[in-house]
mmCIF file of C-alpha atoms in Angstrom:
data_model
loop_
_atom_site.group_PDB
_atom_site.id
_atom_site.type_symbol
_atom_site.label_atom_id
_atom_site.label_comp_id
_atom_site.label_asym_id
_atom_site.label_seq_id
_atom_site.Cartn_x
_atom_site.Cartn_y
_atom_site.Cartn_z
ATOM 1 C CA MET H 1 171.756 177.810 77.694
ATOM 2 C CA ALA H 2 174.133 174.870 78.035
ATOM 3 C CA ALA H 3 175.398 172.510 75.356
ATOM 4 C CA PRO H 4 173.326 169.365 74.722
ATOM 5 C CA THR H 5 174.057 166.606 77.227
ATOM 6 C CA ARG H 6 174.959 162.967 76.500
ATOM 7 C CA ASN H 7 172.810 160.250 78.065
ATOM 8 C CA ASN H 8 172.357 156.471 78.088
ATOM 9 C CA GLN H 9 175.353 155.583 75.952
ATOM 10 C CA ALA H 10 175.499 152.029 74.580
ATOM 11 C CA ASN H 11 177.913 150.433 72.121
ATOM 12 C CA SER H 12 179.306 147.174 70.786
ATOM 13 C CA ARG H 13 181.906 145.736 68.419
ATOM 14 C CA PHE H 14 180.746 143.050 65.985
ATOM 15 C CA THR H 15 183.267 140.565 64.556
ATOM 16 C CA THR H 16 181.044 138.086 62.687
ATOM 17 C CA ASN H 17 180.696 138.542 58.932
ATOM 18 C CA ALA H 18 177.231 140.019 58.374
ATOM 19 C CA THR H 19 175.246 142.629 56.452
ATOM 20 C CA SER H 20 173.930 144.311 59.621
ATOM 21 C CA ALA H 21 174.651 144.961 63.285
ATOM 22 C CA THR H 22 172.029 145.435 66.014
ATOM 23 C CA LEU H 23 172.081 147.197 69.373
ATOM 24 C CA ALA H 24 169.015 145.519 70.827
ATOM 25 C CA SER H 25 166.341 147.159 72.983
ATOM 26 C CA TYR H 26 167.877 150.622 73.282
ATOM 27 C CA THR H 27 165.711 153.078 75.239
ATOM 28 C CA PRO H 28 166.298 156.799 74.564
ATOM 29 C CA THR H 29 166.541 158.933 77.686
ATOM 30 C CA SER H 30 163.392 160.891 78.510
ATOM 31 C CA GLY H 31 163.610 164.675 78.643
ATOM 32 C CA SER H 32 163.301 167.800 76.523
ATOM 33 C CA ASN H 33 164.644 168.388 73.003
ATOM 34 C CA ARG H 34 165.971 164.884 72.357
ATOM 35 C CA ILE H 35 168.127 163.559 69.530
ATOM 36 C CA LEU H 36 169.347 159.989 69.158
ATOM 37 C CA VAL H 37 172.853 159.844 67.643
ATOM 38 C CA VAL H 38 174.483 156.703 66.252
ATOM 39 C CA ARG H 39 178.176 156.585 65.349
ATOM 40 C CA ALA H 40 178.791 153.575 63.112
ATOM 41 C CA ALA H 41 181.798 152.100 61.345
ATOM 42 C CA ALA H 42 182.060 149.081 59.084
ATOM 43 C CA MET H 43 184.805 147.372 57.097
ATOM 44 C CA TYR H 44 184.424 145.399 53.877
ATOM 45 C CA GLY H 45 186.949 142.691 52.970
ATOM 46 C CA VAL H 46 186.993 143.851 49.343
ATOM 47 C CA GLN H 47 188.470 147.080 47.999
ATOM 48 C CA SER H 48 185.066 148.256 46.785
ATOM 49 C CA SER H 49 182.558 150.872 47.917
ATOM 50 C CA PHE H 50 179.464 150.116 49.994
ATOM 51 C CA THR H 51 176.767 152.102 51.788
ATOM 52 C CA LEU H 52 175.477 152.205 55.359
ATOM 53 C CA SER H 53 172.057 153.078 56.752
ATOM 54 C CA ALA H 54 170.628 153.108 60.282
ATOM 55 C CA THR H 55 167.189 152.701 61.852
ATOM 56 C CA PHE H 56 165.771 152.924 65.356
ATOM 57 C CA GLY H 57 162.645 150.904 65.999
ATOM 58 C CA GLY H 58 162.214 150.628 62.238
ATOM 59 C CA VAL H 59 162.401 154.419 61.730
ATOM 60 C CA SER H 60 165.095 155.633 59.335
ATOM 61 C CA MET H 61 167.817 157.868 60.740
ATOM 62 C CA THR H 62 169.441 160.777 58.887
ATOM 63 C CA GLU H 63 173.079 160.541 57.838
ATOM 64 C CA ALA H 64 174.932 163.662 59.015
ATOM 65 C CA VAL H 65 178.443 162.907 57.728
ATOM 66 C CA THR H 66 180.515 160.024 56.324
ATOM 67 C CA ALA H 67 184.236 159.338 55.913
ATOM 68 C CA VAL H 68 185.665 156.529 53.754
ATOM 69 C CA GLN H 69 189.073 154.993 53.094
ATOM 70 C CA ASP H 70 190.174 152.023 51.014
ATOM 71 C CA TRP H 71 193.397 150.064 50.767
ATOM 72 C CA THR H 72 194.429 146.615 49.517
ATOM 73 C CA ASP H 73 191.492 144.209 50.067
ATOM 74 C CA ARG H 74 189.699 146.574 52.460
ATOM 75 C CA TYR H 75 187.148 149.391 52.381
ATOM 76 C CA LEU H 76 186.318 151.342 55.560
ATOM 77 C CA ARG H 77 183.324 153.599 56.217
ATOM 78 C CA VAL H 78 182.526 155.773 59.267
ATOM 79 C CA SER H 79 179.092 157.440 59.435
ATOM 80 C CA ILE H 80 177.222 159.487 62.031
ATOM 81 C CA PHE H 81 173.414 159.247 62.000
ATOM 82 C CA TYR H 82 170.746 161.066 64.013
ATOM 83 C CA LEU H 83 167.013 160.964 64.706
ATOM 84 C CA ILE H 84 165.127 163.967 66.109
ATOM 85 C CA ASN H 85 162.662 163.260 68.935
ATOM 86 C CA PRO H 86 162.856 159.452 68.850
ATOM 87 C CA SER H 87 160.231 157.258 70.465
ATOM 88 C CA GLY H 88 160.693 156.902 74.209
ATOM 89 C CA SER H 89 160.071 153.158 74.034
ATOM 90 C CA ALA H 90 162.785 150.539 73.713
ATOM 91 C CA GLY H 91 163.699 149.642 70.145
ATOM 92 C CA ASP H 92 166.480 148.024 68.150
ATOM 93 C CA ILE H 93 169.156 150.162 66.528
ATOM 94 C CA VAL H 94 170.094 148.426 63.288
ATOM 95 C CA VAL H 95 173.009 149.487 61.081
ATOM 96 C CA THR H 96 172.759 147.884 57.634
ATOM 97 C CA ALA H 97 175.416 147.627 54.923
ATOM 98 C CA SER H 98 174.920 147.059 51.214
ATOM 99 C CA GLN H 99 177.524 144.246 51.305
ATOM 100 C CA THR H 100 178.636 141.596 53.805
ATOM 101 C CA MET H 101 181.005 143.270 56.262
ATOM 102 C CA ASN H 102 184.011 141.863 58.143
ATOM 103 C CA GLY H 103 182.729 143.740 61.174
ATOM 104 C CA PHE H 104 181.022 146.788 62.684
ATOM 105 C CA VAL H 105 181.523 149.244 65.534
ATOM 106 C CA VAL H 106 178.275 150.883 66.694
ATOM 107 C CA ASP H 107 177.715 153.491 69.416
ATOM 108 C CA ALA H 108 174.426 155.141 70.444
ATOM 109 C CA VAL H 109 173.735 158.081 72.740
ATOM 110 C CA THR H 110 170.717 160.296 73.496
ATOM 111 C CA LEU H 111 171.221 164.058 73.469
ATOM 112 C CA LEU H 112 169.025 166.298 75.626
ATOM 113 C CA GLY H 113 168.714 170.035 75.052
ATOM 114 C CA ALA H 114 169.455 169.748 71.322
ATOM 115 C CA ALA H 115 167.960 171.835 68.534
ATOM 116 C CA GLN H 116 164.899 170.166 67.019
ATOM 117 C CA SER H 117 165.095 171.997 63.701
ATOM 118 C CA SER H 118 168.297 171.918 61.590
ATOM 119 C CA PRO H 119 170.329 170.533 64.516
ATOM 120 C CA VAL H 120 173.537 169.842 62.586
ATOM 121 C CA GLY H 121 176.129 172.592 62.415
ATOM 122 C CA ALA H 122 179.709 172.111 61.282
ATOM 123 C CA THR H 123 181.046 168.749 60.086
ATOM 124 C CA ASP H 124 184.427 167.427 59.009
ATOM 125 C CA THR H 125 186.079 164.174 57.910
ATOM 126 C CA ASP H 126 189.599 162.846 57.586
ATOM 127 C CA SER H 127 191.007 159.649 56.118
ATOM 128 C CA GLY H 128 194.342 158.240 55.051
ATOM 129 C CA THR H 129 196.613 155.247 54.648
ATOM 130 C CA SER H 130 199.759 154.244 56.561
ATOM 131 C CA THR H 131 199.091 156.799 59.281
ATOM 132 C CA ASP H 132 198.296 156.934 62.982
ATOM 133 C CA THR H 133 196.639 160.360 63.081
ATOM 134 C CA SER H 134 193.192 161.660 62.168
ATOM 135 C CA SER H 135 192.755 165.450 62.259
ATOM 136 C CA LEU H 136 189.324 167.100 62.270
ATOM 137 C CA SER H 137 188.659 170.841 62.013
ATOM 138 C CA LEU H 138 185.098 172.118 62.405
ATOM 139 C CA ALA H 139 184.803 175.755 61.332
ATOM 140 C CA GLY H 140 182.063 178.153 62.418
ATOM 141 C CA CYS H 141 180.820 176.202 65.441
ATOM 142 C CA ALA H 142 178.231 177.886 67.652
ATOM 143 C CA SER H 143 178.725 178.559 71.334
ATOM 144 C CA GLU H 144 177.411 175.854 73.675
ATOM 145 C CA SER H 145 177.016 173.148 71.060
ATOM 146 C CA LEU H 146 178.162 169.523 71.315
ATOM 147 C CA ILE H 147 180.591 167.847 68.929
ATOM 148 C CA LEU H 148 180.617 164.067 68.534
ATOM 149 C CA ALA H 149 183.491 162.373 66.708
ATOM 150 C CA ALA H 150 184.344 158.829 65.627
ATOM 151 C CA VAL H 151 187.419 157.100 64.187
ATOM 152 C CA ALA H 152 187.938 153.537 62.969
ATOM 153 C CA SER H 153 190.507 151.178 61.469
ATOM 154 C CA ASN H 154 191.098 147.470 61.316
ATOM 155 C CA CYS H 155 192.265 145.747 64.504
ATOM 156 C CA ALA H 156 195.879 145.231 63.447
ATOM 157 C CA LEU H 157 198.258 145.589 66.428
ATOM 158 C CA ALA H 158 195.278 145.727 68.838
ATOM 159 C CA PRO H 159 195.025 149.525 68.711
ATOM 160 C CA THR H 160 194.075 152.107 71.307
ATOM 161 C CA TRP H 161 193.484 155.816 70.725
ATOM 162 C CA SER H 162 194.336 159.067 72.464
ATOM 163 C CA TRP H 163 192.393 162.268 71.756
ATOM 164 C CA SER H 164 193.405 165.917 71.733
ATOM 165 C CA GLY H 165 190.735 168.618 71.812
ATOM 166 C CA ALA H 166 188.003 166.176 72.870
ATOM 167 C CA THR H 167 187.269 163.602 75.576
ATOM 168 C CA GLU H 168 187.130 159.932 74.612
ATOM 169 C CA ASP H 169 183.761 158.319 75.392
ATOM 170 C CA TYR H 170 184.240 154.857 73.884
ATOM 171 C CA GLU H 171 187.015 152.594 72.659
ATOM 172 C CA LEU H 172 186.217 149.215 71.122
ATOM 173 C CA THR H 173 189.139 147.043 70.107
ATOM 174 C CA GLY H 174 190.299 143.457 70.272
ATOM 175 C CA THR H 175 193.180 141.106 69.634
ATOM 176 C CA ALA H 176 195.407 141.932 66.697
ATOM 177 C CA SER H 177 193.624 141.073 63.467
ATOM 178 C CA THR H 178 193.573 142.721 60.058
ATOM 179 C CA ALA H 179 190.122 141.205 59.420
ATOM 180 C CA GLU H 180 188.366 142.789 62.422
ATOM 181 C CA MET H 181 187.182 146.325 63.234
ATOM 182 C CA ALA H 182 188.367 148.695 65.961
ATOM 183 C CA GLY H 183 187.074 152.149 66.752
ATOM 184 C CA SER H 184 186.912 155.016 69.202
ATOM 185 C CA GLY H 185 184.757 158.084 69.801
ATOM 186 C CA ALA H 186 184.989 161.406 71.603
ATOM 187 C CA TYR H 187 182.969 164.502 72.452
ATOM 188 C CA TYR H 188 183.539 168.211 73.069
ATOM 189 C CA ALA H 189 181.155 170.869 74.386
ATOM 190 C CA THR H 190 181.967 174.310 72.988
ATOM 191 C CA SER H 191 182.100 177.328 75.302
ATOM 192 C CA SER H 192 182.417 179.938 72.555
ATOM 193 C CA SER H 193 181.879 180.188 68.821
ATOM 194 C CA GLY H 194 184.655 179.496 66.331
ATOM 195 C CA THR H 195 186.759 176.665 64.924
ATOM 196 C CA VAL H 196 187.235 173.457 66.910
ATOM 197 C CA ASN H 197 190.255 171.241 66.191
ATOM 198 C CA ILE H 198 190.230 167.592 67.287
ATOM 199 C CA THR H 199 192.932 164.961 66.775
ATOM 200 C CA ALA H 200 192.677 161.198 67.293
ATOM 201 C CA THR H 201 196.022 159.371 67.501
ATOM 202 C CA ARG H 202 196.197 155.587 67.093
ATOM 203 C CA SER H 203 198.734 153.638 69.171
ATOM 204 C CA ALA H 204 200.363 152.411 65.950
ATOM 205 C CA SER H 205 200.147 153.307 62.291
ATOM 206 C CA ALA H 206 197.203 151.763 60.441
ATOM 207 C CA LEU H 207 196.953 150.657 56.841
ATOM 208 C CA GLY H 208 193.755 152.710 56.673
ATOM 209 C CA LEU H 209 191.988 155.211 58.952
ATOM 210 C CA ALA H 210 188.712 157.123 58.647
ATOM 211 C CA ALA H 211 187.256 159.721 61.026
ATOM 212 C CA ALA H 212 184.228 162.009 61.123
ATOM 213 C CA ALA H 213 182.763 164.645 63.438
ATOM 214 C CA VAL H 214 179.458 166.512 63.748
ATOM 215 C CA GLU H 215 178.389 169.595 65.695
ATOM 216 C CA PHE H 216 174.919 169.344 67.280
ATOM 217 C CA LYS H 217 173.458 172.738 68.187
ATOM 218 C CA ASN H 218 171.608 173.408 71.435
ATOM 219 C CA SER H 219 167.879 174.073 71.565
ATOM 220 C CA ALA H 220 168.402 177.812 72.109
ATOM 221 C CA THR H 221 170.562 178.321 69.003
ATOM 222 C CA PRO H 222 168.763 180.789 66.680
ATOM 223 C CA GLN H 223 167.050 178.953 63.825
ATOM 224 C CA THR H 224 166.059 180.207 60.386
ATOM 225 C CA LEU H 225 162.272 180.125 60.053
ATOM 226 C CA THR H 226 160.749 178.809 56.844
ATOM 227 C CA GLY H 227 157.161 178.363 55.797
ATOM 228 C CA ALA H 228 157.267 174.816 57.124
ATOM 229 C CA HIS H 229 158.040 176.091 60.615
ATOM 230 C CA ILE H 230 155.359 178.813 60.807
ATOM 231 C CA SER H 231 151.984 177.752 62.178
ATOM 232 C CA SER H 232 148.973 178.367 59.971
ATOM 233 C CA THR H 233 147.352 180.169 62.923
ATOM 234 C CA ALA H 234 150.348 182.388 63.643
ATOM 235 C CA THR H 235 150.100 186.156 63.199
ATOM 236 C CA VAL H 236 152.972 187.508 61.130
ATOM 237 C CA TYR H 237 153.528 191.254 61.167
ATOM 238 C CA ALA H 238 155.021 192.841 58.083
ATOM 239 C CA PRO H 239 157.375 195.812 58.548
ATOM 240 C CA THR H 240 155.754 199.233 58.150
ATOM 241 C CA LYS H 241 157.154 201.520 55.515
ATOM 242 C CA ILE H 242 157.529 205.104 56.715
ATOM 243 C CA THR H 243 157.795 207.867 54.125
ATOM 244 C CA LYS H 244 158.938 211.357 55.040
ATOM 245 C CA LYS H 245 158.150 214.264 52.754
ATOM 246 C CA LEU H 246 161.131 216.534 52.332
ATOM 247 C CA ALA H 247 160.588 220.291 52.592
ATOM 248 C CA GLY H 248 160.908 222.339 49.428
#
């Protein structure tokens, strides 16, 4: 079984102050064992915490992992959301913040061949100030899974990113501005189980950086069955106890 595949990627950078950002009329790719994944970043022009949420076609998405970093007059948040078996019809992807943001970076992609029960494996985050490097280490990854990563900062010095251990699949930046967002993403398909190390390096040091990564397991990865996953009509066979009488 192969790792989940990436399909119909769409993304945008938003620079207008707002409480939400919308990727309009996104249509998930048709196919088997689908998951919609949204990598989102937002920056607040106040050194104070905020939250992010995401919906597709009005349906709430699940937050898999979040990284945060604050510095003088700024607060940065990077989150990865997912939705199992999304509608196949076009719908808006809306990322909403609890405060008015300076900007957003939003990326969406449909995975095919992904586990439909407990799809998230390993996760990791990294954040820091006055640095150009984000290091992510995902321990205990399964063979033939797919890792999606995201990193973000402000747009100071019009940054670009280079990735080690993963392949970049988006980079959204602009002219140098400390009041705007910039971000990049990458992916890696595992070929064996174990720890995966990924590094994102910014072209210049940033006042603040935040990065996050998630492993999405393939549809053949063994799953733990619970009562919720066993059909009421299924036949479950209990083990047979065998007793042997000892001589004498």
